[in-house]
Short mmCIF file of C-alpha atoms in Angstrom, two decimals:
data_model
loop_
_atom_site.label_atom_id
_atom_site.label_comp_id
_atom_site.label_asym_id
_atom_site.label_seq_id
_atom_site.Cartn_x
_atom_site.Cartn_y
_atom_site.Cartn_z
CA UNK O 182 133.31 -12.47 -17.75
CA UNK O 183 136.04 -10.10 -17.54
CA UNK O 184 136.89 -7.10 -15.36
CA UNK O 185 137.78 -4.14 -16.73
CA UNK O 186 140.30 -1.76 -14.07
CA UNK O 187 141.77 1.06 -16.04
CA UNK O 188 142.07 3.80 -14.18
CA UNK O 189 143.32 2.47 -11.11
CA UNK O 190 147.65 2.50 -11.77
CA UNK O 191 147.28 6.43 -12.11
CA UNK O 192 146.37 6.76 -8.79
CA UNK O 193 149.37 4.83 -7.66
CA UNK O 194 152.25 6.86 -9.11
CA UNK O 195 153.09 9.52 -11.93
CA UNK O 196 154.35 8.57 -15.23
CA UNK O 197 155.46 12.38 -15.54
CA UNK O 198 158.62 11.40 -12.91
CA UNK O 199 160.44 9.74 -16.32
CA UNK O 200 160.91 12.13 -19.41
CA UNK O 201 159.92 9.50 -21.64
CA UNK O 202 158.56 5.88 -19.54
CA UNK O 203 158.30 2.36 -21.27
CA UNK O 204 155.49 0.25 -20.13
CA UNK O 205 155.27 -3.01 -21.26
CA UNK O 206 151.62 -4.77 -20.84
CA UNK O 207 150.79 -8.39 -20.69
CA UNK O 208 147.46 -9.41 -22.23
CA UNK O 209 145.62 -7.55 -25.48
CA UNK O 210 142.15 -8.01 -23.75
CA UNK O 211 140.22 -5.88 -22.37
CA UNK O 212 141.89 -4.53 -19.73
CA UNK O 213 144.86 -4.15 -21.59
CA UNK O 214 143.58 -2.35 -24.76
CA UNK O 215 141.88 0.10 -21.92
CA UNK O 216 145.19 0.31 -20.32
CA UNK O 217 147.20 1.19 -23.54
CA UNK O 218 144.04 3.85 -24.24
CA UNK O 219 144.31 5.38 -21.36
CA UNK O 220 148.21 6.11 -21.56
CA UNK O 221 147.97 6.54 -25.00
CA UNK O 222 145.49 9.64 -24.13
CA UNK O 223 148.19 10.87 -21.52
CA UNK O 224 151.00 11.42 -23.83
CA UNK O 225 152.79 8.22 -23.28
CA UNK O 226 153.45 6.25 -26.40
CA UNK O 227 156.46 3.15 -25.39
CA UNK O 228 154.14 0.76 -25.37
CA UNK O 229 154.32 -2.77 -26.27
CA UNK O 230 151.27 -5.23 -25.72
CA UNK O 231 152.32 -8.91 -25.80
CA UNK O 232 149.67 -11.05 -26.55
CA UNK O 233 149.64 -14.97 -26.07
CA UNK O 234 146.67 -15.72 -28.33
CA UNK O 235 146.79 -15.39 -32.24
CA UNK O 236 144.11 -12.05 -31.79
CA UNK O 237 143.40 -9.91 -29.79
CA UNK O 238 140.35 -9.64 -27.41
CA UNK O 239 141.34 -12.41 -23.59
CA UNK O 240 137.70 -13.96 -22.82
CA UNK O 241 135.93 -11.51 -25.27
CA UNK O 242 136.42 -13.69 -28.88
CA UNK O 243 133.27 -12.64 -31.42
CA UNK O 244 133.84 -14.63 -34.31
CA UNK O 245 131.73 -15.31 -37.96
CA UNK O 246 130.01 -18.78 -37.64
CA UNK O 247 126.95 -19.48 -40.05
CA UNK O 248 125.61 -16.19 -41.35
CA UNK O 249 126.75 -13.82 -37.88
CA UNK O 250 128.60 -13.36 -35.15
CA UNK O 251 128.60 -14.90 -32.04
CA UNK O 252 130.53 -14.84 -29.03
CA UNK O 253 131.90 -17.83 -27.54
CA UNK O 254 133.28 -15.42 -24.04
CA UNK O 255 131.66 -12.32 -22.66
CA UNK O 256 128.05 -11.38 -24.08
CA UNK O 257 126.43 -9.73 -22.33
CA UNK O 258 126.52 -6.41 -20.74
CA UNK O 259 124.73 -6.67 -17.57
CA UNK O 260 123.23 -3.70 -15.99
CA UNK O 261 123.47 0.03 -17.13
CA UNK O 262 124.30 2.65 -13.64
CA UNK O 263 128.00 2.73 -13.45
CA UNK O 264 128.63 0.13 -16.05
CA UNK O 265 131.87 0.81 -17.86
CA UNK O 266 130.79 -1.16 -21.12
CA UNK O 267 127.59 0.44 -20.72
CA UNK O 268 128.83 4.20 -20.34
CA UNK O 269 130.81 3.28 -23.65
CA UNK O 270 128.28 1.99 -25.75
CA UNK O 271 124.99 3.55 -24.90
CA UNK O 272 124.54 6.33 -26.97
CA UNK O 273 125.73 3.93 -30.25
CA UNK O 274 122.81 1.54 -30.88
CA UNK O 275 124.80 -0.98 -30.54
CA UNK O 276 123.10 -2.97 -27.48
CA UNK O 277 119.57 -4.82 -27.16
CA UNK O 278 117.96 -6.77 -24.89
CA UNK O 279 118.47 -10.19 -24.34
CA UNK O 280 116.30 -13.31 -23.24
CA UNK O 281 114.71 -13.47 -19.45
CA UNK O 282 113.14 -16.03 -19.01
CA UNK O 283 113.10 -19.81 -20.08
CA UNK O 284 109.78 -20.58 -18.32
CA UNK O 285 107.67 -21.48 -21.10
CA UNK O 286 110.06 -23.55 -22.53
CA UNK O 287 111.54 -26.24 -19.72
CA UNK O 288 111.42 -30.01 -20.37
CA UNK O 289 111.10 -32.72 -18.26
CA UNK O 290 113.70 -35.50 -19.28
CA UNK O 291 110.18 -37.81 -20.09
CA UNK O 292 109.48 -35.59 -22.94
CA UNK O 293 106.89 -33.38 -21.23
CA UNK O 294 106.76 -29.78 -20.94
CA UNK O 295 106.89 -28.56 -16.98
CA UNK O 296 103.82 -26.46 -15.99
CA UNK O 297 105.06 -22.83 -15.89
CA UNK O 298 103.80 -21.84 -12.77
CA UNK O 299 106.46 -24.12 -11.07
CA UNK O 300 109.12 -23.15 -12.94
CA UNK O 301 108.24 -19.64 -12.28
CA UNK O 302 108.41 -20.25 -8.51
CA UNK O 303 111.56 -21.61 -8.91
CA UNK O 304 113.00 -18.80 -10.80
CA UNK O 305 111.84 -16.28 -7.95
CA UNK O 306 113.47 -18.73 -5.74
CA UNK O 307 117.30 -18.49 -8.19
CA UNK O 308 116.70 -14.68 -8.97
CA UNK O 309 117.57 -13.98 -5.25
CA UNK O 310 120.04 -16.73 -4.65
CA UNK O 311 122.65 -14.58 -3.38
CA UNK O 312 120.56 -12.50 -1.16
CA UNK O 313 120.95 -14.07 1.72
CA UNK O 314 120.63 -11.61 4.72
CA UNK O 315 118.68 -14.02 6.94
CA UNK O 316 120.44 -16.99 6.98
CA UNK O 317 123.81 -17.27 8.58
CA UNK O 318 126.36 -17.65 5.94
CA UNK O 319 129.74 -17.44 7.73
CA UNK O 320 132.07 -20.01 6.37
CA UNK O 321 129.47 -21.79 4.22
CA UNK O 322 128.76 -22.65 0.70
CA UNK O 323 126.44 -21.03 -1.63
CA UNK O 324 125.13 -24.32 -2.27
CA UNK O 325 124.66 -24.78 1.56
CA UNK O 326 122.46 -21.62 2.39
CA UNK O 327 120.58 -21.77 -0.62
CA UNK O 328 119.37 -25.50 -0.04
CA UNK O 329 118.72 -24.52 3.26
CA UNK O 330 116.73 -21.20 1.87
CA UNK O 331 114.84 -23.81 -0.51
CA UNK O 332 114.14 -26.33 2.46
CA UNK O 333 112.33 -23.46 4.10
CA UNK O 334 111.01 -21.18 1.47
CA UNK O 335 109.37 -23.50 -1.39
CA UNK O 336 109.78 -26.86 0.14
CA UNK O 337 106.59 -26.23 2.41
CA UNK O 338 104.68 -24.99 0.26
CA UNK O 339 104.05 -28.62 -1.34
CA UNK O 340 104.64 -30.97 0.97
CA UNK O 341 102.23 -34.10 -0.04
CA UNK O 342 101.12 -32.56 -3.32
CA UNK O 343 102.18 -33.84 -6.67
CA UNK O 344 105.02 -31.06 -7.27
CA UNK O 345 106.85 -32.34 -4.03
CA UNK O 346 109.36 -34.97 -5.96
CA UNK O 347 109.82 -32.21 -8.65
CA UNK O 348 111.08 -29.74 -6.74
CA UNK O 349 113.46 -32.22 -4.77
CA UNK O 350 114.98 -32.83 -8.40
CA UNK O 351 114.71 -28.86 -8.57
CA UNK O 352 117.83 -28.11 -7.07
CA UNK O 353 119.68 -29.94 -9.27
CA UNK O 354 117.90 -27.98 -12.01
CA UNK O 355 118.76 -24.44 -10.61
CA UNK O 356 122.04 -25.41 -9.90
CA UNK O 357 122.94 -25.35 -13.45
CA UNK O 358 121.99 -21.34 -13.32
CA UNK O 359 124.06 -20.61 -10.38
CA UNK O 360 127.03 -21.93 -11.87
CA UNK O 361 126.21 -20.15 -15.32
CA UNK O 362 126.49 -16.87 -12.95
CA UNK O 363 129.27 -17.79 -10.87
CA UNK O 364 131.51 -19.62 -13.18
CA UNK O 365 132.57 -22.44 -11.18
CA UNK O 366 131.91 -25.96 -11.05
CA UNK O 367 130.02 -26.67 -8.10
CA UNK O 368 128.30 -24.53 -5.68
CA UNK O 369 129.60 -25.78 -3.04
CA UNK O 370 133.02 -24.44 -3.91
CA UNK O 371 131.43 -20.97 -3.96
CA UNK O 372 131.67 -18.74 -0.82
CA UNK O 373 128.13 -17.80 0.24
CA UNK O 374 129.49 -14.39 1.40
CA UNK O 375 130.27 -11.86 -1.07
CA UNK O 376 130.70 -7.92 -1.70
CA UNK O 377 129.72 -7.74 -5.01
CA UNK O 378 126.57 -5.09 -5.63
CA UNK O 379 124.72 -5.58 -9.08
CA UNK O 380 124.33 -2.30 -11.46
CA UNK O 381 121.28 -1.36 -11.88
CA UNK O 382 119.71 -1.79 -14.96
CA UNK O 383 118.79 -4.25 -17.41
CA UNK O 384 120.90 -7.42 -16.54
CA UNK O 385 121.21 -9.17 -19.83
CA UNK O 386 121.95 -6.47 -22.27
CA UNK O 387 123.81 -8.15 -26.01
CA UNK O 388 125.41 -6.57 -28.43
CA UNK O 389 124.10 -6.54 -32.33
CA UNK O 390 127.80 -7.23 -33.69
CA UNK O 391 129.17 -9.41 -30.81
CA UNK O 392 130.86 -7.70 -27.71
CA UNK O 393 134.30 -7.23 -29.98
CA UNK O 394 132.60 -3.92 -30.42
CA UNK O 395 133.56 -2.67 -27.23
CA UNK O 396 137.17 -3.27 -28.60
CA UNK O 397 136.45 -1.19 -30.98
CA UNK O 398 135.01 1.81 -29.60
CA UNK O 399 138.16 1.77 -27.19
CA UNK O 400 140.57 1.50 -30.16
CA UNK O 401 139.21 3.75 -32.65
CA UNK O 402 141.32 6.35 -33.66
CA UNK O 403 144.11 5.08 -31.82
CA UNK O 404 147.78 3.40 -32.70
CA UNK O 405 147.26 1.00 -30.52
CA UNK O 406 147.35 -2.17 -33.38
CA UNK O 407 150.84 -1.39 -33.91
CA UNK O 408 151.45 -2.17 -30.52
CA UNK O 409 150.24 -5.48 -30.19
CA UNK O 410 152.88 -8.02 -30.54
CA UNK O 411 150.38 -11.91 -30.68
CA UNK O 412 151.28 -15.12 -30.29
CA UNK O 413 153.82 -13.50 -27.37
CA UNK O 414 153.43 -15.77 -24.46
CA UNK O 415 154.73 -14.62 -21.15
CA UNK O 416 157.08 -16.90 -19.43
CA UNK O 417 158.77 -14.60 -16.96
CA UNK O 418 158.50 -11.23 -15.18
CA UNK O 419 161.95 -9.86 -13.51
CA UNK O 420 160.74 -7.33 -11.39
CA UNK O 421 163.80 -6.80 -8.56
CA UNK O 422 165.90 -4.05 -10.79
CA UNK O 423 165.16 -0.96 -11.85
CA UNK O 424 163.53 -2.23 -15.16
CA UNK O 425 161.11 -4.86 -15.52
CA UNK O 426 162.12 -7.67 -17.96
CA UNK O 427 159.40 -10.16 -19.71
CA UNK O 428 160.89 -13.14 -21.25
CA UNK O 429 158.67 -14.52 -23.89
CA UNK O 430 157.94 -17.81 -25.68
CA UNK O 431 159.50 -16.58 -28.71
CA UNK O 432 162.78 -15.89 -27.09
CA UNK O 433 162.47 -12.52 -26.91
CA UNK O 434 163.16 -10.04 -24.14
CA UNK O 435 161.25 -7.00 -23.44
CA UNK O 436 162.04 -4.25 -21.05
CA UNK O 437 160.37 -1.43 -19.32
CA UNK O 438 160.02 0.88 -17.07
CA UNK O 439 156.66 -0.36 -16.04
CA UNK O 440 154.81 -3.53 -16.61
CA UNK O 441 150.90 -3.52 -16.19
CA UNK O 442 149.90 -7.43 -15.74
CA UNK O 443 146.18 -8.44 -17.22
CA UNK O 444 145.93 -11.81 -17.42
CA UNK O 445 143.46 -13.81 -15.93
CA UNK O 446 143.81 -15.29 -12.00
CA UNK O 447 143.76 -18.55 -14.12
CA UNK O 448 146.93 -17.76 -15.27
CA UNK O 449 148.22 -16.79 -12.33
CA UNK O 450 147.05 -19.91 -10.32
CA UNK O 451 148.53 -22.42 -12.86
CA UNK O 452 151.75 -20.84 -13.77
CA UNK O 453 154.90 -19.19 -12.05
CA UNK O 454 155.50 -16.36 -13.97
CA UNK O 455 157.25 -13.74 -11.32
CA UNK O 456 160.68 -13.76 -10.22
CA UNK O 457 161.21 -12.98 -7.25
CA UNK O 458 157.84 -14.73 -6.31
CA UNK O 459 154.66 -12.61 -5.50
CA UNK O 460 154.54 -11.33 -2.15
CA UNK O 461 152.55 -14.27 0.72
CA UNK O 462 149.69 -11.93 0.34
CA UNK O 463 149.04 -11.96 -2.71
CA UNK O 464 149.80 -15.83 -3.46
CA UNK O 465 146.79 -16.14 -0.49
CA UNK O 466 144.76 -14.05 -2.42
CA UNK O 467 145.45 -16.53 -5.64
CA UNK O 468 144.42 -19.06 -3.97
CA UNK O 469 141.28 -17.62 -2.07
CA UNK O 470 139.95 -16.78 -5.42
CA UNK O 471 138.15 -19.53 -7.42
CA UNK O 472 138.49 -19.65 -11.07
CA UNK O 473 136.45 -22.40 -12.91
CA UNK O 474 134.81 -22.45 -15.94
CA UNK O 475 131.00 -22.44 -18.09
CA UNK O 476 131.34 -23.85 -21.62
CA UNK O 477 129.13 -22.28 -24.17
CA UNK O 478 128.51 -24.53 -27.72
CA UNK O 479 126.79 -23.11 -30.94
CA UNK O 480 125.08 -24.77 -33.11
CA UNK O 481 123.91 -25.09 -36.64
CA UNK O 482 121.08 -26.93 -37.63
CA UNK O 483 120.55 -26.77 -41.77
CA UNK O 484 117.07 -28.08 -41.23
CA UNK O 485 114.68 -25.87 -39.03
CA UNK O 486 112.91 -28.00 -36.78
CA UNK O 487 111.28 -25.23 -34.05
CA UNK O 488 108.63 -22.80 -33.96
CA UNK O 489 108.59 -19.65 -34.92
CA UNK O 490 108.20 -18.29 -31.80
CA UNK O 491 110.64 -20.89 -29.89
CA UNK O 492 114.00 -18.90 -28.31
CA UNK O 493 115.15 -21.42 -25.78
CA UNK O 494 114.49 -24.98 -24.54
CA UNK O 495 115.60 -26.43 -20.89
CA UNK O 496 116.27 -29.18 -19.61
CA UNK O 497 115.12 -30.37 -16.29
CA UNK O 498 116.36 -34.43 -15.12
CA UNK O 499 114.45 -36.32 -13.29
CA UNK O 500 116.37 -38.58 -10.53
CA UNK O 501 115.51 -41.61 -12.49
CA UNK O 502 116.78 -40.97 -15.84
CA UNK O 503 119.93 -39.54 -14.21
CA UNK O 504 120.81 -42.94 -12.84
CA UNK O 505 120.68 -44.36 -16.65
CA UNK O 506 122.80 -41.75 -18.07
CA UNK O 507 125.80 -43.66 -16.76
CA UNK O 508 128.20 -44.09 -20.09
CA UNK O 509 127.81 -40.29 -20.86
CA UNK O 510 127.08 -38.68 -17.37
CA UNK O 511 128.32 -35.53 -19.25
CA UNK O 512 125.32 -34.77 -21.05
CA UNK O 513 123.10 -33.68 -18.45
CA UNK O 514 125.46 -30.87 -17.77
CA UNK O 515 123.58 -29.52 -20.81
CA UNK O 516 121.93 -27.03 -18.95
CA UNK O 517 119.81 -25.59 -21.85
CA UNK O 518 119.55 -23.93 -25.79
CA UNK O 519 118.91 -20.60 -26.75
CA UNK O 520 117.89 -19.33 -29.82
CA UNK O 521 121.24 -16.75 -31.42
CA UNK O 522 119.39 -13.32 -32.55
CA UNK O 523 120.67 -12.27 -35.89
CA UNK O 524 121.67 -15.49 -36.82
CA UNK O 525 119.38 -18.05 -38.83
CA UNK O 526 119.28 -21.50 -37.40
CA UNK O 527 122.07 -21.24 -34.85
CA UNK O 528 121.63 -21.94 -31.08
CA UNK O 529 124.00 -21.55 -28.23
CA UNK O 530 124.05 -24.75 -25.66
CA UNK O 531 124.80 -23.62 -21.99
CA UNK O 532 127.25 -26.35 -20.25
CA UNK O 533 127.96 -25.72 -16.26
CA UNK O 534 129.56 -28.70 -13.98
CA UNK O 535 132.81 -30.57 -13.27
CA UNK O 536 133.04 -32.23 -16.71
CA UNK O 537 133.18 -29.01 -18.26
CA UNK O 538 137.69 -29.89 -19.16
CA UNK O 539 136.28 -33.55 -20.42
CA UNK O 540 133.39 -31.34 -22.86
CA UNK O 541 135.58 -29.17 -23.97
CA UNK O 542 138.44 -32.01 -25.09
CA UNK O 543 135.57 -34.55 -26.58
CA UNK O 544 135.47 -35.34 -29.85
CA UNK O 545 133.33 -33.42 -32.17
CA UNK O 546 131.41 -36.36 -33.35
CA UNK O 547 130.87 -37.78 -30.03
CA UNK O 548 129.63 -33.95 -28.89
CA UNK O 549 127.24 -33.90 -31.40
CA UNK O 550 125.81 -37.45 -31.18
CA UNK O 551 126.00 -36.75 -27.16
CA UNK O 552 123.92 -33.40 -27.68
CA UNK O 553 121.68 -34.69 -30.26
CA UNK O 554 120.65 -37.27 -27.43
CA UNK O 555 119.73 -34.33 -24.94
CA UNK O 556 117.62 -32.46 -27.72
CA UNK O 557 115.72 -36.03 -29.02
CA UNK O 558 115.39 -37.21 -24.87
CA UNK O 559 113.58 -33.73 -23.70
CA UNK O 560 111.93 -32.25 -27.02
CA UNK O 561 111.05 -35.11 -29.54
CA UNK O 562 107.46 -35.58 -27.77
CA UNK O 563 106.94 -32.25 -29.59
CA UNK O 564 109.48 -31.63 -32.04
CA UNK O 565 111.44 -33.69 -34.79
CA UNK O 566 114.90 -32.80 -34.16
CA UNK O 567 116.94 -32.55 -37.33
CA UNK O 568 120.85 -33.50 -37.45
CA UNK O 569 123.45 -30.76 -36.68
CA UNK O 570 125.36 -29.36 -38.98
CA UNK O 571 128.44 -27.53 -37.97
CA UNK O 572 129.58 -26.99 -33.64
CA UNK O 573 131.59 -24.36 -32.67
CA UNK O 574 132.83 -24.94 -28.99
CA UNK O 575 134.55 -22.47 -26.38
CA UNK O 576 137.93 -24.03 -24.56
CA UNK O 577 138.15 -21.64 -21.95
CA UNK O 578 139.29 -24.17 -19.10
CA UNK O 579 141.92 -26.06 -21.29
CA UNK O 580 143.24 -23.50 -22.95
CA UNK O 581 146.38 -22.59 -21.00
CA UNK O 582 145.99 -19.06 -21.36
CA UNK O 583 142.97 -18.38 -19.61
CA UNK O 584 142.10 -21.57 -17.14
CA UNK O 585 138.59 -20.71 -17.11
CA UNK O 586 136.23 -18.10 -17.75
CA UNK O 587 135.33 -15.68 -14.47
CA UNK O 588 136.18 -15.37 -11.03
CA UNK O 589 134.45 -15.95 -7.54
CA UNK O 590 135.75 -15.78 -3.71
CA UNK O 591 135.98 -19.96 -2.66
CA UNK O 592 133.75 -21.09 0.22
CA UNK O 593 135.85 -20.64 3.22
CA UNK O 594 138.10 -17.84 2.43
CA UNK O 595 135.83 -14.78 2.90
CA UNK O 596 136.86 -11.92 5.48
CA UNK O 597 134.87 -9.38 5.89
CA UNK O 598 136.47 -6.28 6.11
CA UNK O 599 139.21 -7.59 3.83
CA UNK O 600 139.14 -7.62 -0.47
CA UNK O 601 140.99 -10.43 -2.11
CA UNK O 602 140.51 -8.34 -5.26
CA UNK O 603 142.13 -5.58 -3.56
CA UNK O 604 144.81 -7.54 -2.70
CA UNK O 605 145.00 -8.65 -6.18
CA UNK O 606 145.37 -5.66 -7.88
CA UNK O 607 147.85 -3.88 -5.16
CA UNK O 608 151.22 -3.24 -7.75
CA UNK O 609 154.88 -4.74 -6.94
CA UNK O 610 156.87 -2.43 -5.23
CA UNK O 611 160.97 -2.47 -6.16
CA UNK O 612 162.65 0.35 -3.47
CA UNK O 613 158.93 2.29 -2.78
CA UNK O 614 158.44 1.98 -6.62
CA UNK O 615 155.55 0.37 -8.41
CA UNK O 616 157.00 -1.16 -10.96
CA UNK O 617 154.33 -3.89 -11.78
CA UNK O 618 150.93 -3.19 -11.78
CA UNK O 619 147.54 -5.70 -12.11
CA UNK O 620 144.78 -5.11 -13.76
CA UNK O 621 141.59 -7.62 -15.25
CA UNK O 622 139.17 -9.75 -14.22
CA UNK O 623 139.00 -10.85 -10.54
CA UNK O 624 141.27 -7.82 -9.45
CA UNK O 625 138.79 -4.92 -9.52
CA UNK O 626 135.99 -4.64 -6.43
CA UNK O 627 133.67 -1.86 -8.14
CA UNK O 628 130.24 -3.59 -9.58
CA UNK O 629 130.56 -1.54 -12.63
CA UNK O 630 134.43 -2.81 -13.05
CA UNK O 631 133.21 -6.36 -12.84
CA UNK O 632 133.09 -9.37 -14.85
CA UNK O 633 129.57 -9.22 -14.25
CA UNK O 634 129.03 -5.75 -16.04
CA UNK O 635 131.83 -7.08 -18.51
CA UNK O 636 130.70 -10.75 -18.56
CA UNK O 637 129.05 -13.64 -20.24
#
């Protein structure tokens, strides 16, 4: 999910040129409880952190549901060389590994289980869907080259044999993975082209007491709660004097030498915060940037109605029942269920797709009845499903102060040779002086600074 750049404002300019500087920083998640750390650890100590939510934490939010903790934004830590979270964390036995591989455990929408050895060739097929070195890829969707990549790869391997309709109702199916990666709605709006290199190492790493432990680690033994100033939303940024001034929701004003700006690209694309406006540049780079949205729903059953050895269930629609599924087309956005470790008869539901706003505003009654459907449809053959009890739901997209969940360069607006994150995170200069500087998710271009080493 998020992207943690810490280090990167001390290259652009030395705090020692003021006795004494302010720095005011927008956003208590991540990247601005490592940005308070850091300056903290250099001697600099006017600090104020204003924070729009009620805690602290952006798109990492661990929270007590049932009998554990869960974590309805970032989870898990993925890979280990260079990782930030990683580095932090490794030597506290505070990480495990996480769940591979659903291939035992996908369901046709007739009820019957699919025969692993497809499902396994389709998983080879997703596991390199962005590795896409033979195919040309200029100006195209990630949808488009890896359809074409499936048309050509798997496709002709069962042409006349009984697995031939399946896998044309496969796509759909691994689809709903992509998205979970990429964090947008379609995959079409994703930009085949890319620069991002994975850390190596295991890619699905969790944490035993939800990924608010990270906080933690950052925090501890520093002042930095006395800092934080919540439910401080950011309505302006004055950066053309010799001070920056924030104006905030609660009418307050807050000045500084510095500001360091961490919110997400979200933000940034639905509200004008900076006066004057952000350079052409970096308004391009806003917009080349895609920022969309997964929805992730847990849920407690009272009655325990799976196997002992059952951790996740997915669901795979035929084109059929799809066409019948027209009063609540949002259901088969369900993508699938995982079992939650360390928490007794909780799952997590994984929800990818352009209804993900409409999910996240339903009802909770209508959710569960609408989920309960999925579970019954795909798993009853096997299993009696029991009623849910209580739903926990992330609001990522609707929630004004974050607009989504990660990042991702839009199909169309690639250059090689040329970083929209770079762009992104280049400060706001007033006379040769930075006096705003960015930092988060979608504004850092090193893997192990990414939202997918700090992501869900």
């Amino acid at each position: 999910m998020s992207r943690l750049c810490v280090l990167f404002f001390l290259a652009f300019f030395n705090f020692g040129i003021l006795a004494n500087p302010s720095v005011v920083i927008i956003g208590a998640g991540p990247s601005g409880i490592a940005a308070a750390t850091k300056l903290l650890q250099n001697g600099i100590h006017d600090i104020k952190i204003l924070e729009a939510e009620d805690r602290i934490g952006g798109r990492i939010n661990s929270v007590h549901f049932s009998d554990g903790i869960v974590d309805l934004g970032a989870q898990y830590c993925h890979g280990e060389k260079g990782n930030v979270a990683y580095n932090l964390a490794k030597d506290l036995d505070v990480l495990e590994p996480g769940l591979r591989s659903l291939q035992n455990n996908v369901y046709y929408s007739n009820g019957s289980r699919l025969d692993p050895d497809l499902i396994e060739e389709l998983r080879q097929v997703y596991l390199k869907y962005d590795q896409n070195e033979n195919y040309d890829t200029k100006g195209k969707s990630l949808g488009d080259v890896f359809i074409q990549k499936y048309n050509t790869t798997l496709f002709p391997k069962h042409l006349n044999s009984e697995t031939e309709s399946l896998l044309s109702e496969g796509l759909r199916f691994l689809e709903g993975y992509v998205l979970i990666h990429e964090g947008a709605f379609s995959w079409f709006n994703v930009s085949a082209d890319c620069d991002y290199v994975q850390c190596e190492g295991n890619q699905a790493l969790t944490w035993k007491g939800g990924y608010k432990t990270v906080l933690k680690i950052m925090m501890d033994g520093l002042p930095i709660d006395e800092k934080i100033r919540l439910k401080t939303r950011v309505e302006q940024i004055n950066w053309d004097k010799n001070t920056v001034t924030v104006l905030a929701s609660n009418n307050r004003t807050y000045s500084a030498d510095y500001a360091i700006f961490t919110p997400s690209v979200g933000v940034l694309k639905r509200h004008k915060l900076f006066t004057p406006n952000l350079p052409i540049a970096k308004q391009k780079s806003v917009e080349a940037t895609g920022f969309e949205g997964v929805m992730k729903v847990f849920l407690h059953f009272p009655q325990k109605w799976w196997g002992d050895s059952d951790q996740a269930f997915a669901f795979f629609w035929s084109q059929k029942d799809l066409k019948l599924i027209w009063d609540k087309p949002w259901v088969t956005q369900v993508r699938y269920i995982l079992k939650v470790p360390h928490n007794s008869n909780v799952w997590v539901a994984w929800i990818t797709g352009d209804l993900v706003p409409e999910i996240e505003k339903l009802p909770l009654e209508v959710f569960k009845i609408g989920v309960k459907f999925v579970l019954e449809r795909f798993l009853n053959g096997k299993y009696h499903v029991t009623e849910i009890g209580d739903v926990l739901r992330s609001n990522w997209c609707t929630n004004p102060n974050f607009g989504g969940t990660y990042s991702f360069t839009r199909v169309g607006f690639y250059n090689k040779g040329f970083s929209h994150q770079e762009k992104l995170a280049e400060p706001l200069l007033n006379e040769g002086k930075p006096v705003v500087l960015f930092a988060g998710e979608a504004k850092c271009t090193s893997c192990a600074l990414s939202d997918r080493s700090w992501g869900y």
